[in-house]
Coordinates of C-alpha atoms in Angstrom, one line a residue:
Chain A
K1 CA -5.2 9.0 13.7
Q2 CA -2.4 9.3 11.3
E3 CA -3.1 11.5 8.2
V4 CA -0.8 11.6 5.2
T5 CA -0.7 14.3 2.6
Q6 CA 1.2 14.3 -0.6
I7 CA 2.0 17.4 -2.6
P8 CA 1.6 17.9 -5.5
A9 CA -1.3 15.7 -6.5
A10 CA 0.0 15.7 -10.1
L11 CA 3.1 16.7 -11.8
S12 CA 4.1 16.9 -15.5
V13 CA 7.8 17.5 -16.4
P14 CA 10.0 17.1 -19.4
E15 CA 12.4 14.3 -19.6
G16 CA 15.7 14.9 -17.8
E17 CA 14.4 17.1 -15.0
N18 CA 15.2 16.5 -11.4
L19 CA 12.1 16.5 -9.2
V20 CA 11.0 16.3 -5.6
L21 CA 7.8 14.7 -4.3
N22 CA 6.6 15.7 -0.9
C23 CA 4.9 13.7 1.9
S24 CA 3.8 15.0 5.2
F25 CA 2.3 13.0 8.1
T26 CA 0.6 14.2 11.3
D27 CA 1.9 11.6 13.8
S28 CA 5.6 11.7 14.1
A29 CA 5.8 8.6 16.2
I30 CA 6.6 6.3 13.3
Y31 CA 8.6 3.1 13.0
N32 CA 9.5 3.5 9.3
L33 CA 8.2 5.0 6.1
Q34 CA 8.0 3.5 2.7
W35 CA 7.7 5.0 -0.8
F36 CA 5.8 3.0 -3.4
R37 CA 5.3 3.3 -7.1
Q38 CA 2.0 2.3 -8.7
D39 CA 1.5 1.8 -12.5
P40 CA -2.0 2.0 -13.9
G41 CA -4.0 -1.2 -13.3
K42 CA -1.2 -2.7 -11.2
G43 CA -0.3 -3.2 -7.6
L44 CA 2.1 -1.2 -5.6
T45 CA 5.9 -1.7 -5.8
S46 CA 8.1 -0.7 -2.9
L47 CA 10.8 1.7 -3.9
L48 CA 12.5 2.7 -0.6
L49 CA 12.0 2.0 3.0
I50 CA 13.5 4.4 5.6
Q51 CA 13.7 3.4 9.2
S52 CA 12.9 6.1 11.8
S53 CA 16.5 6.2 12.9
Q54 CA 17.7 7.0 9.3
R55 CA 17.8 10.4 7.6
E56 CA 17.8 9.1 4.0
Q57 CA 17.9 6.1 1.7
T58 CA 19.1 5.8 -1.8
S59 CA 18.4 3.5 -4.7
G60 CA 19.8 4.3 -8.1
R61 CA 18.3 7.7 -9.2
L62 CA 16.0 7.7 -6.2
N63 CA 16.7 9.3 -2.9
A64 CA 14.3 9.5 0.0
S65 CA 14.8 11.6 3.1
L66 CA 13.0 11.6 6.4
D67 CA 12.6 14.3 9.0
K68 CA 10.5 12.5 11.6
S69 CA 10.3 15.4 14.0
S70 CA 8.7 17.6 11.5
G71 CA 6.6 14.9 10.0
R72 CA 8.0 15.1 6.5
S73 CA 9.6 12.9 3.8
T74 CA 10.7 13.7 0.3
L75 CA 11.4 11.6 -2.7
Y76 CA 14.0 13.0 -5.1
I77 CA 14.1 11.6 -8.6
A78 CA 17.2 12.5 -10.6
A79 CA 17.3 12.8 -14.4
S80 CA 13.7 11.7 -14.8
Q81 CA 12.7 9.4 -17.7
P82 CA 9.4 8.6 -19.4
G83 CA 9.5 5.2 -17.6
D84 CA 9.2 7.0 -14.3
S85 CA 5.7 8.0 -15.2
A86 CA 3.5 6.5 -12.4
T87 CA 1.8 7.3 -9.2
Y88 CA 4.0 7.6 -6.2
L89 CA 2.7 6.9 -2.7
C90 CA 4.2 7.3 0.7
A91 CA 3.2 5.3 3.8
P92 CA 4.4 5.6 7.3
K93 CA 4.2 2.7 9.7
R94 CA 3.4 3.4 13.3
R95 CA 4.9 0.5 15.2
E96 CA 7.1 -2.5 14.6
T97 CA 4.3 -4.7 15.9
S98 CA 1.6 -3.3 13.6
G99 CA 2.3 -5.8 11.0
S100 CA 1.7 -4.7 7.4
R101 CA -0.6 -2.0 8.6
L102 CA 0.3 1.3 6.9
T103 CA -1.4 4.6 6.3
F104 CA -1.2 5.8 2.7
G105 CA -1.3 9.2 1.1
E106 CA -3.3 9.6 -2.0
G107 CA -0.2 9.8 -4.1
T108 CA 1.5 12.1 -6.6
Q109 CA 0.7 11.3 -10.3
L110 CA 3.9 11.9 -12.2
T111 CA 4.1 12.2 -16.0
V112 CA 7.5 12.5 -17.6
N113 CA 7.2 13.7 -21.2
P114 CA 9.8 12.6 -23.9
Chain B
N1 CA 9.1 -16.1 -7.5
A2 CA 5.3 -15.8 -7.4
G3 CA 5.2 -13.3 -4.5
V4 CA 1.7 -12.3 -3.6
T5 CA -1.0 -13.8 -5.8
Q6 CA -4.6 -12.6 -5.9
T7 CA -7.5 -14.2 -7.6
P8 CA -9.7 -13.4 -9.4
K9 CA -8.4 -10.3 -11.3
F10 CA -11.9 -9.1 -12.1
Q11 CA -15.3 -9.9 -10.6
V12 CA -18.9 -8.6 -11.1
L13 CA -21.4 -9.3 -8.4
K14 CA -25.0 -8.5 -7.9
T15 CA -26.1 -6.8 -4.7
G16 CA -26.5 -9.4 -1.9
Q17 CA -24.3 -12.0 -3.4
S18 CA -21.3 -13.3 -1.4
M19 CA -17.8 -14.2 -2.6
T20 CA -14.3 -14.8 -1.4
L21 CA -11.2 -13.0 -2.7
Q22 CA -8.2 -15.2 -2.6
C23 CA -4.7 -14.1 -1.5
A24 CA -1.6 -16.4 -1.3
Q25 CA 2.0 -15.6 -0.7
D26 CA 5.0 -17.9 -1.0
M27 CA 7.6 -15.8 0.9
N28 CA 6.7 -17.1 4.4
H29 CA 5.7 -13.7 5.5
E30 CA 4.2 -13.3 9.0
Y31 CA 2.2 -10.2 8.2
M32 CA -0.7 -10.0 5.7
S33 CA -3.3 -7.4 5.0
W34 CA -6.2 -6.3 2.8
Y35 CA -6.6 -2.8 1.4
R36 CA -9.2 -1.3 -0.8
Q37 CA -8.3 1.6 -3.2
D38 CA -11.0 4.1 -4.2
P39 CA -10.6 7.4 -6.2
G40 CA -10.1 10.3 -3.9
M41 CA -9.7 8.2 -0.8
G42 CA -6.5 6.4 -1.4
L43 CA -5.7 3.0 0.1
R44 CA -7.6 2.0 3.2
L45 CA -6.9 -1.0 5.4
I46 CA -9.8 -3.5 5.8
H47 CA -8.3 -6.3 7.9
Y48 CA -4.8 -7.5 8.8
S49 CA -3.1 -10.5 10.3
V50 CA 0.2 -10.7 12.2
G51 CA 0.4 -14.5 12.0
A52 CA -1.6 -17.7 11.4
G53 CA -4.7 -17.7 13.6
I54 CA -4.4 -13.9 14.4
T55 CA -6.5 -11.3 12.7
D56 CA -7.7 -7.8 13.5
Q57 CA -9.8 -5.0 12.0
G58 CA -8.5 -2.2 10.1
E59 CA -10.0 1.2 9.2
V60 CA -13.0 -0.1 7.1
P61 CA -13.9 -3.7 8.2
N62 CA -17.7 -3.6 8.0
G63 CA -19.1 -6.1 5.5
Y64 CA -15.9 -8.1 5.3
N65 CA -14.6 -11.2 7.1
V66 CA -11.1 -12.7 7.1
S67 CA -9.4 -15.8 8.5
R68 CA -5.8 -17.0 8.6
S69 CA -5.6 -20.7 9.0
T70 CA -2.1 -20.9 7.3
T71 CA 0.8 -18.6 6.9
E72 CA 0.4 -18.6 3.1
D73 CA -3.3 -17.8 2.7
F74 CA -5.4 -14.8 3.7
P75 CA -8.8 -14.9 2.1
L76 CA -11.2 -11.9 2.2
R77 CA -15.0 -12.7 2.3
L78 CA -17.7 -10.3 1.3
L79 CA -20.8 -11.4 3.2
S80 CA -23.5 -9.6 1.3
A81 CA -22.1 -7.4 -1.5
A82 CA -23.2 -3.8 -1.7
P83 CA -22.5 -1.2 -4.4
S84 CA -20.4 0.7 -1.9
Q85 CA -18.0 -2.3 -2.0
T86 CA -17.2 -1.6 -5.7
S87 CA -13.4 -1.0 -5.5
V88 CA -10.0 -2.4 -6.3
Y89 CA -8.8 -4.7 -3.5
F90 CA -5.1 -5.3 -2.8
C91 CA -3.6 -8.0 -0.6
A92 CA -0.1 -7.3 0.8
S93 CA 2.4 -9.1 2.9
S94 CA 5.7 -8.4 4.7
Y95 CA 8.1 -9.9 7.2
R96 CA 8.7 -7.7 10.3
Q97 CA 11.0 -4.9 9.1
S98 CA 10.9 -5.8 5.4
P99 CA 9.2 -3.7 2.7
L100 CA 5.5 -4.5 1.9
H101 CA 4.8 -6.6 -1.1
F102 CA 1.5 -6.2 -3.0
G103 CA -0.5 -8.4 -5.2
N104 CA -1.8 -7.0 -8.6
G105 CA -5.3 -6.5 -7.2
T106 CA -8.9 -7.6 -7.7
R107 CA -11.2 -5.2 -9.5
L108 CA -14.7 -5.7 -8.1
T109 CA -17.9 -4.3 -9.4
V110 CA -21.2 -4.7 -7.5
T111 CA -24.3 -3.8 -9.4

């Protein structure tokens, strides 16, 4: 059974800092991995999707890397802003045929202070 | 674009009552799923579907039923509500390799 761990559970930083969120998973036989953002009282929004054949994926100030063999992914946020405050979750997907069946970590709650 | 629409947004039930949580998507996605989110336990998969007429159990299926008669709709039925089913329920959809799209959730309280 896939288990996903996210460290740290919570993070508070001043505006402008670069930061790294960590995700580890126990079963390295994954098809892809997604990073999501969740604002309080809202659903999850997909930020980045990395295929198992990729090493990293970038979108604006966000960069996600994947080391499948070691069961790790990191989300790098550059020049953080108060609007980045949210909970960030990672979710590996085991197989292409597993539909929308993902395993989620509990997330990292990020607060960016002005 | 509407994306994934869940209704209702909030619901209070008494123990033993039944109800259906609605989920509809307008993106012609093959894959749909239901998750519940609880503090300290993250998101857990209840049921999922890889196409119309095809459903399967996830990690925590007990007490819930699903059906998928159309591509667009994937309702979740609570057969006899219990306090342990108090949670926030999310419906999600995707198309093969595409990112997962989530609805805004249904917050359910069972008293």
